[in-house]
Tab-separated table of C-alpha atoms in Angstrom:
chain	number	residue	atom	x	y	z
A	361	MET	CA	-36.853	-52.355	22.999
A	362	ALA	CA	-37.618	-51.193	26.537
A	363	ILE	CA	-35.102	-48.357	26.195
A	364	GLU	CA	-36.996	-45.233	25.237
A	365	THR	CA	-35.133	-42.307	26.862
A	366	ILE	CA	-31.354	-42.180	26.485
A	367	GLY	CA	-28.919	-39.761	28.094
A	368	PHE	CA	-25.466	-38.718	26.893
A	369	ILE	CA	-22.824	-37.190	29.140
A	370	GLY	CA	-20.298	-35.836	26.656
A	371	LEU	CA	-20.745	-35.271	22.930
A	372	GLY	CA	-17.296	-35.748	21.467
A	373	LEU	CA	-16.481	-37.954	18.486
A	374	ILE	CA	-17.764	-41.205	20.027
A	375	GLY	CA	-20.573	-39.785	22.142
A	376	GLY	CA	-21.750	-37.644	19.245
A	377	SER	CA	-21.513	-40.508	16.783
A	378	LEU	CA	-23.477	-42.794	19.111
A	379	ALA	CA	-26.164	-40.168	19.563
A	380	LYS	CA	-26.397	-39.508	15.816
A	381	THR	CA	-26.510	-43.228	15.062
A	382	ILE	CA	-29.272	-43.901	17.586
A	383	ARG	CA	-31.231	-40.927	16.243
A	384	ARG	CA	-30.951	-42.305	12.714
A	385	VAL	CA	-31.986	-45.831	13.669
A	386	TYR	CA	-34.579	-44.812	16.297
A	387	PRO	CA	-36.015	-41.441	15.271
A	388	ASP	CA	-38.760	-41.593	17.923
A	389	LYS	CA	-36.594	-42.123	20.985
A	390	THR	CA	-35.933	-39.263	23.394
A	391	LEU	CA	-32.272	-38.224	23.610
A	392	ILE	CA	-31.018	-35.963	26.395
A	393	GLY	CA	-27.513	-34.557	26.420
A	394	TYR	CA	-25.038	-32.718	28.599
A	395	ASN	CA	-21.687	-31.420	27.402
A	396	ARG	CA	-19.172	-29.028	28.806
A	397	SER	CA	-18.920	-27.255	25.436
A	398	LYS	CA	-22.184	-25.417	24.818
A	399	SER	CA	-21.430	-25.156	21.099
A	400	SER	CA	-21.609	-28.951	20.728
A	401	LEU	CA	-24.937	-29.012	22.579
A	402	ALA	CA	-26.273	-26.269	20.336
A	403	ALA	CA	-25.135	-28.155	17.232
A	404	ALA	CA	-26.762	-31.399	18.441
A	405	LEU	CA	-30.050	-29.575	19.039
A	406	GLU	CA	-29.878	-27.793	15.698
A	407	ASP	CA	-29.241	-30.937	13.664
A	408	GLY	CA	-32.020	-32.781	15.486
A	409	THR	CA	-29.815	-35.329	17.294
A	410	LEU	CA	-30.914	-34.250	20.785
A	411	ASN	CA	-34.438	-33.586	21.991
A	412	GLN	CA	-33.173	-31.860	25.082
A	413	ALA	CA	-29.900	-30.223	26.144
A	414	GLN	CA	-28.959	-29.727	29.785
A	415	ASP	CA	-26.602	-27.233	31.430
A	416	ALA	CA	-25.960	-29.602	34.312
A	417	ILE	CA	-26.346	-33.232	35.386
A	418	ASP	CA	-29.607	-32.931	37.261
A	419	GLU	CA	-33.065	-34.445	37.702
A	420	SER	CA	-33.656	-34.254	33.942
A	421	PHE	CA	-31.681	-37.518	33.661
A	422	ALA	CA	-33.981	-39.327	36.100
A	423	ALA	CA	-36.249	-40.328	33.205
A	424	CYS	CA	-33.438	-42.087	31.340
A	425	ASP	CA	-33.577	-45.819	30.696
A	426	MET	CA	-29.923	-45.764	29.629
A	427	ILE	CA	-27.094	-43.259	30.044
A	428	PHE	CA	-23.873	-43.186	28.047
A	429	LEU	CA	-20.880	-41.647	29.863
A	430	CYS	CA	-18.732	-40.330	27.018
A	431	ALA	CA	-16.238	-38.081	28.831
A	432	PRO	CA	-12.733	-38.969	30.107
A	433	VAL	CA	-12.733	-41.628	32.827
A	434	SER	CA	-12.053	-39.229	35.697
A	435	VAL	CA	-14.970	-37.038	34.561
A	436	ASN	CA	-17.228	-40.076	34.091
A	437	ILE	CA	-16.541	-41.152	37.662
A	438	ARG	CA	-17.483	-37.721	39.020
A	439	CYS	CA	-20.626	-37.799	36.893
A	440	MET	CA	-21.600	-41.218	38.260
A	441	GLU	CA	-21.327	-39.833	41.780
A	442	LYS	CA	-24.053	-37.343	40.828
A	443	LEU	CA	-26.104	-39.818	38.832
A	444	ARG	CA	-26.173	-42.321	41.685
A	445	GLU	CA	-28.595	-40.045	43.525
A	446	ILE	CA	-30.697	-39.336	40.410
A	447	VAL	CA	-31.169	-42.389	38.181
A	448	LYS	CA	-33.778	-45.095	38.645
A	449	PRO	CA	-32.559	-48.580	39.723
A	450	ASP	CA	-33.205	-50.159	36.316
A	451	CYS	CA	-31.422	-47.473	34.323
A	452	ILE	CA	-28.448	-48.952	32.446
A	453	LEU	CA	-25.276	-46.985	33.042
A	454	THR	CA	-22.448	-47.440	30.568
A	455	ASP	CA	-19.333	-45.714	29.287
A	456	VAL	CA	-17.473	-45.712	25.976
A	457	GLY	CA	-13.865	-45.615	27.190
A	458	SER	CA	-11.079	-47.737	25.789
A	459	VAL	CA	-9.855	-48.629	29.313
A	460	LYS	CA	-12.161	-50.511	31.643
A	461	THR	CA	-10.352	-51.364	34.897
A	462	THR	CA	-10.487	-47.872	36.436
A	463	ILE	CA	-14.183	-47.360	35.721
A	464	HIS	CA	-15.137	-50.820	36.989
A	465	GLU	CA	-13.253	-50.230	40.231
A	466	ALA	CA	-15.066	-46.916	40.671
A	467	VAL	CA	-18.422	-48.531	39.944
A	468	GLU	CA	-17.789	-51.077	42.697
A	469	GLU	CA	-16.863	-48.343	45.183
A	470	LEU	CA	-20.005	-46.393	44.282
A	471	GLY	CA	-22.242	-49.436	44.678
A	472	LEU	CA	-23.479	-49.324	41.077
A	473	THR	CA	-22.437	-52.796	39.952
A	474	HIS	CA	-26.092	-53.850	39.648
A	475	GLN	CA	-26.745	-51.414	36.792
A	476	PHE	CA	-23.405	-50.809	35.073
A	477	ILE	CA	-22.110	-52.410	31.893
A	478	GLY	CA	-18.849	-51.152	30.484
A	479	GLY	CA	-18.855	-50.381	26.800
A	480	HIS	CA	-16.158	-49.816	24.203
A	481	PRO	CA	-17.119	-49.143	20.553
A	482	MET	CA	-13.913	-49.984	18.692
A	483	ALA	CA	-14.224	-47.304	16.074
A	484	GLY	CA	-12.729	-43.869	15.846
A	485	SER	CA	-10.668	-41.435	13.931
A	486	GLU	CA	-7.649	-39.202	14.323
A	487	ARG	CA	-10.243	-36.415	14.284
A	488	PHE	CA	-12.176	-35.533	17.387
A	489	GLY	CA	-15.104	-33.474	18.619
A	490	TYR	CA	-18.799	-33.373	17.786
A	491	ALA	CA	-18.093	-31.604	14.495
A	492	ASN	CA	-16.495	-34.840	13.249
A	493	ALA	CA	-19.126	-37.213	14.656
A	494	GLU	CA	-20.801	-39.453	12.073
A	495	ASP	CA	-24.014	-41.476	12.194
A	496	ARG	CA	-22.286	-44.508	10.603
A	497	LEU	CA	-18.925	-44.402	12.398
A	498	LEU	CA	-19.796	-47.530	14.400
A	499	GLU	CA	-21.138	-49.552	11.477
A	500	ASN	CA	-19.500	-53.021	11.300
A	501	ALA	CA	-17.280	-52.112	14.273
A	502	TYR	CA	-16.713	-54.383	17.255
A	503	TYR	CA	-18.486	-53.064	20.347
A	504	ILE	CA	-17.101	-54.671	23.490
A	505	LEU	CA	-19.381	-55.030	26.525
A	506	THR	CA	-17.897	-55.653	29.996
A	507	PRO	CA	-20.664	-56.494	32.486
A	508	THR	CA	-20.023	-56.716	36.205
A	509	GLY	CA	-20.582	-59.810	38.281
A	510	GLU	CA	-23.958	-58.375	39.316
A	511	THR	CA	-25.237	-57.187	35.920
A	512	PRO	CA	-28.761	-58.610	35.371
A	513	GLY	CA	-29.077	-60.784	32.293
A	514	TRP	CA	-31.904	-58.686	30.869
A	515	MET	CA	-29.775	-55.523	31.017
A	516	LEU	CA	-26.953	-57.180	29.108
A	517	GLU	CA	-29.454	-58.472	26.549
A	518	GLU	CA	-31.008	-55.010	26.098
A	519	TYR	CA	-27.575	-53.479	25.587
A	520	ARG	CA	-26.529	-56.248	23.186
A	521	ASN	CA	-29.723	-55.764	21.173
A	522	LEU	CA	-29.134	-52.029	20.944
A	523	VAL	CA	-25.574	-52.550	19.710
A	524	SER	CA	-26.690	-55.062	17.088
A	525	SER	CA	-29.494	-52.772	15.938
A	526	ILE	CA	-27.042	-50.000	15.059
A	527	ASP	CA	-25.030	-52.511	12.953
A	528	SER	CA	-22.153	-52.850	15.407
A	529	LEU	CA	-20.825	-56.268	16.508
A	530	PRO	CA	-21.257	-56.910	20.277
A	531	ILE	CA	-18.544	-58.909	22.046
A	532	VAL	CA	-18.741	-59.674	25.794
A	533	LEU	CA	-15.427	-59.717	27.689
A	534	ASP	CA	-14.199	-59.544	31.264
A	535	TYR	CA	-12.947	-56.016	31.818
A	536	ARG	CA	-9.441	-57.187	32.726
A	537	GLU	CA	-9.158	-59.188	29.509
A	538	HIS	CA	-10.445	-56.158	27.602
A	539	ASP	CA	-7.640	-53.976	28.914
A	540	ARG	CA	-4.998	-56.564	28.069
A	541	VAL	CA	-6.301	-56.935	24.528
A	542	THR	CA	-6.693	-53.234	23.804
A	543	ALA	CA	-3.245	-52.512	25.231
A	544	ALA	CA	-1.798	-54.703	22.484
A	545	ILE	CA	-3.992	-53.899	19.465
A	546	SER	CA	-4.935	-50.260	20.125
A	547	HIS	CA	-2.885	-48.484	22.765
A	548	LEU	CA	0.552	-49.849	21.807
A	549	PRO	CA	0.162	-48.870	18.109
A	550	HIS	CA	-0.641	-45.295	19.118
A	551	VAL	CA	2.392	-45.125	21.422
A	552	ILE	CA	4.573	-46.534	18.624
A	553	ALA	CA	3.205	-44.011	16.116
A	554	TYR	CA	3.869	-41.050	18.426
A	555	ALA	CA	7.372	-42.307	19.273
A	556	LEU	CA	8.239	-42.944	15.608
A	557	VAL	CA	7.127	-39.492	14.476
A	558	ASN	CA	9.170	-37.852	17.229
A	559	LEU	CA	12.174	-40.077	16.399
A	560	VAL	CA	12.092	-38.910	12.782
A	561	LYS	CA	11.575	-35.316	13.848
A	562	ARG	CA	14.645	-35.429	16.113
A	563	SER	CA	16.703	-37.280	13.507
A	564	ASP	CA	15.780	-34.997	10.619
A	565	SER	CA	18.203	-32.623	8.991
A	566	PRO	CA	17.855	-28.838	9.393
A	567	GLU	CA	16.481	-28.801	5.858
A	568	GLY	CA	13.685	-31.245	6.833
A	569	THR	CA	14.631	-33.885	4.273
A	570	MET	CA	12.916	-36.719	6.164
A	571	ARG	CA	9.688	-34.758	6.508
A	572	MET	CA	9.754	-33.878	2.817
A	573	LEU	CA	10.291	-37.478	1.687
A	574	ALA	CA	7.992	-39.161	4.213
A	575	ALA	CA	5.285	-40.970	2.313
A	576	GLY	CA	3.651	-44.340	1.756
A	577	GLY	CA	4.329	-46.721	4.615
A	578	PHE	CA	5.513	-44.039	7.035
A	579	LYS	CA	2.340	-41.993	6.665
A	580	ASP	CA	0.135	-45.074	6.903
A	581	LEU	CA	1.919	-46.294	10.046
A	582	THR	CA	1.887	-42.897	11.768
A	583	ARG	CA	-1.565	-41.569	10.719
A	584	ILE	CA	-2.895	-42.186	14.257
A	585	ALA	CA	-0.246	-39.866	15.693
A	586	SER	CA	-2.586	-37.067	14.605
A	587	SER	CA	-5.052	-38.170	17.331
A	588	SER	CA	-5.868	-36.070	20.370
A	589	PRO	CA	-2.832	-35.896	22.713
A	590	ASP	CA	-5.115	-35.225	25.687
A	591	MET	CA	-7.063	-38.423	25.110
A	592	TRP	CA	-3.981	-40.593	24.616
A	593	GLN	CA	-2.180	-39.167	27.612
A	594	GLN	CA	-5.204	-40.188	29.690
A	595	ILE	CA	-5.380	-43.651	28.129
A	596	CYS	CA	-1.701	-44.289	28.885
A	597	GLN	CA	-2.268	-43.317	32.496
A	598	GLU	CA	-5.484	-45.347	32.888
A	599	ASN	CA	-4.135	-48.537	31.290
A	600	ARG	CA	-0.545	-48.122	32.403
A	601	THR	CA	-0.131	-51.624	33.891
A	602	ALA	CA	-1.218	-53.580	30.815
A	603	LEU	CA	0.391	-51.077	28.443
A	604	ALA	CA	3.712	-51.161	30.248
A	605	GLU	CA	3.751	-54.952	30.108
A	606	ILE	CA	3.074	-55.069	26.363
A	607	LEU	CA	5.610	-52.254	25.774
A	608	HIS	CA	8.208	-54.386	27.553
A	609	GLU	CA	7.420	-57.344	25.294
A	610	TYR	CA	7.586	-55.064	22.246
A	611	ARG	CA	11.004	-53.762	23.274
A	612	GLN	CA	12.209	-57.362	23.585
A	613	ALA	CA	10.885	-58.079	20.093
A	614	LEU	CA	12.691	-55.032	18.712
A	615	ALA	CA	15.906	-56.055	20.491
A	616	GLU	CA	15.725	-59.481	18.824
A	617	MET	CA	15.130	-57.782	15.449
A	618	GLU	CA	18.087	-55.457	16.013
A	619	ALA	CA	20.377	-58.359	16.936
A	620	ALA	CA	19.376	-60.294	13.817
A	621	ILE	CA	20.027	-57.265	11.620
A	622	ARG	CA	23.449	-56.681	13.207
A	623	ARG	CA	24.501	-60.293	12.694
A	624	ASN	CA	22.984	-60.293	9.164
A	625	ASP	CA	20.816	-63.304	9.991
A	626	GLU	CA	18.893	-63.558	6.712
A	627	SER	CA	17.027	-66.740	7.664
A	628	TRP	CA	15.764	-65.360	10.976
A	629	LEU	CA	14.629	-62.123	9.400
A	630	TRP	CA	12.809	-63.869	6.531
A	631	ASN	CA	11.011	-66.238	8.911
A	632	GLU	CA	9.962	-63.337	11.161
A	633	PHE	CA	8.691	-61.274	8.228
A	634	GLU	CA	6.873	-64.259	6.681
A	635	GLU	CA	5.205	-65.212	9.970
A	636	ALA	CA	3.985	-61.627	10.393
A	637	ARG	CA	2.804	-61.437	6.778
A	638	ILE	CA	0.753	-64.588	7.067
A	639	TYR	CA	-0.868	-63.557	10.368
A	640	ARG	CA	-1.546	-60.029	9.113
A	641	ASN	CA	-3.270	-61.404	6.024
A	642	THR	CA	-5.676	-63.456	8.178
A	643	MET	CA	-7.108	-60.259	9.691
A	644	PRO	CA	-10.555	-59.216	8.407
A	645	GLN	CA	-10.446	-56.810	5.448
A	646	THR	CA	-13.531	-54.984	6.659
A	647	SER	CA	-14.478	-51.564	7.964
A	648	HIS	CA	-13.277	-50.858	11.527
A	649	GLY	CA	-12.100	-54.441	11.953
A	650	GLY	CA	-15.582	-55.995	11.769
A	651	LEU	CA	-16.234	-59.620	10.881
A	652	THR	CA	-18.889	-58.875	8.301
A	653	GLY	CA	-19.990	-56.083	6.028
A	654	GLU	CA	-17.751	-53.957	3.877
A	655	THR	CA	-14.967	-55.322	1.651
A	656	ALA	CA	-12.060	-53.240	0.392
A	657	ILE	CA	-10.311	-53.028	-2.959
A	658	THR	CA	-7.332	-50.838	-3.744
A	659	VAL	CA	-6.729	-49.015	-7.022
A	660	ASP	CA	-3.633	-47.270	-8.363
A	661	VAL	CA	-4.546	-43.714	-9.342
A	662	GLN	CA	-2.625	-40.925	-11.066
A	663	ASP	CA	-1.943	-37.790	-9.048
A	664	GLU	CA	-3.967	-35.448	-11.242
A	665	PRO	CA	-7.205	-33.464	-10.986
A	666	GLY	CA	-10.376	-35.509	-11.447
A	667	ALA	CA	-8.678	-38.910	-11.074
A	668	ILE	CA	-10.915	-40.025	-8.194
A	669	SER	CA	-14.104	-38.594	-9.686
A	670	ILE	CA	-13.523	-40.630	-12.888
A	671	ILE	CA	-13.308	-43.840	-10.839
A	672	THR	CA	-16.464	-43.062	-8.901
A	673	ALA	CA	-18.293	-42.203	-12.137
A	674	ILE	CA	-17.259	-45.514	-13.673
A	675	LEU	CA	-18.455	-47.514	-10.670
A	676	SER	CA	-21.695	-45.542	-10.510
A	677	ALA	CA	-22.373	-46.286	-14.193
A	678	TYR	CA	-22.129	-49.993	-13.392
A	679	HIS	CA	-24.308	-49.626	-10.272
A	680	VAL	CA	-21.526	-50.382	-7.792
A	681	SER	CA	-22.290	-48.582	-4.509
A	682	ILE	CA	-19.284	-47.134	-2.676
A	683	ARG	CA	-19.522	-47.184	1.127
A	684	ASN	CA	-16.343	-45.236	1.800
A	685	MET	CA	-12.994	-44.395	0.241
A	686	GLY	CA	-9.664	-42.820	1.056
A	687	ILE	CA	-6.100	-42.379	-0.119
A	688	MET	CA	-3.803	-44.990	1.397
A	689	HIS	CA	-0.503	-43.756	0.013
A	690	ASN	CA	0.121	-40.231	-1.051
A	691	ARG	CA	3.369	-40.675	-2.972
A	692	GLU	CA	4.741	-37.317	-3.944
A	693	HIS	CA	4.940	-36.876	-7.748
A	694	GLN	CA	3.831	-40.507	-8.299
A	695	GLN	CA	0.708	-42.595	-8.278
A	696	GLY	CA	-1.480	-42.801	-5.216
A	697	VAL	CA	-3.409	-45.791	-3.960
A	698	LEU	CA	-7.155	-45.394	-3.484
A	699	LYS	CA	-8.887	-47.694	-0.991
A	700	ILE	CA	-12.543	-48.262	-1.839
A	701	LEU	CA	-15.000	-49.936	0.544
A	702	VAL	CA	-18.018	-51.687	-0.994
A	703	SER	CA	-20.838	-53.702	0.538
A	704	ASP	CA	-19.607	-57.268	0.076
A	705	ARG	CA	-17.335	-59.649	-1.819
A	706	ASN	CA	-19.566	-59.776	-4.898
A	707	ALA	CA	-19.575	-55.980	-5.180
A	708	ALA	CA	-15.796	-55.931	-4.750
A	709	GLU	CA	-15.299	-58.475	-7.542
A	710	LYS	CA	-17.620	-56.531	-9.827
A	711	ALA	CA	-15.817	-53.254	-9.065
A	712	ALA	CA	-12.440	-54.860	-9.712
A	713	GLU	CA	-13.605	-56.319	-13.030
A	714	VAL	CA	-15.080	-53.018	-14.209
A	715	LEU	CA	-12.063	-50.927	-13.291
A	716	ARG	CA	-9.611	-53.394	-14.841
A	717	LYS	CA	-11.553	-53.144	-18.102
A	718	HIS	CA	-10.913	-49.401	-17.970
A	719	GLY	CA	-7.202	-49.922	-17.553
A	720	TYR	CA	-6.789	-49.578	-13.795
A	721	ALA	CA	-4.509	-51.699	-11.677
A	722	VAL	CA	-6.724	-53.168	-8.953
A	723	TYR	CA	-5.878	-55.318	-5.966
A	724	LEU	CA	-8.635	-57.472	-4.476
A	725	PRO	CA	-7.638	-59.346	-1.257
């Protein structure tokens, strides 16, 4: 690759994870970083992710072949105003934001369309900050690229190769289509989760009965409501047109559902639920929504000390490598459901067979 020196403006969850991933895959590349929080910069230097930390966006970034803008959009735009006078003409500028229209409009105003490619790694967590960054967070995740009309082909190819080399899945989209898609599959679910949690909070009894009994599906559906409110406030503002349109469609869908429930229309409800079930089951059962890579199985586990360690010991004894795992349902005073990610379908089938022999109830999609 021609990219040897890479800059990072912002070292939060995504910026930090990108930097850590690139360091793992390309240990000899030079990584330069700037972050408002000095503690994150210090941590990135200490753990070896960065070669160089900067207190400001200055001439130190002139050597960069590629710069990732990993701050909020408004901050990224201000940073690009500074970088415009610093970077070399063939330096690839990119961002990692989940909304693309605002940044593309700013790029056009700044005259940087010849060296900008929007980027959106579709991976994340309800956690945030460099302390939670992981060097495999982007593995098997879609990574959307939104070039401009003036992006040189070689730049797009370099970026695409970089994304593929860190085991993400590059997808090229027009930035307007990107914002329409993410409004539906990412931004709307977060808005729904926040609204649902607040609805339950305001409907709860003084004794907090709803909060006490909330488990299973409710916790799964609302997990993302633990995400950063600052970030999601900004996303709602930045993608307000596409998000408002999809929210309107969602309200219409809910109104139809309410009307069917009120009139006790069993046939309509069954057809709606069945259509959704079939479509949902066609979605990839892989890490971060990727097309290839990890496969998941789920296992019923008792809520008792050592239950998870016994399962991992069994799989280890049969040489089944676990990529990741987590509790899907935390049912108070009952069994939980453990989701285990393994490398591929063969490993999943082997894990299921082994655990069933040991008396576990296992579901393999």
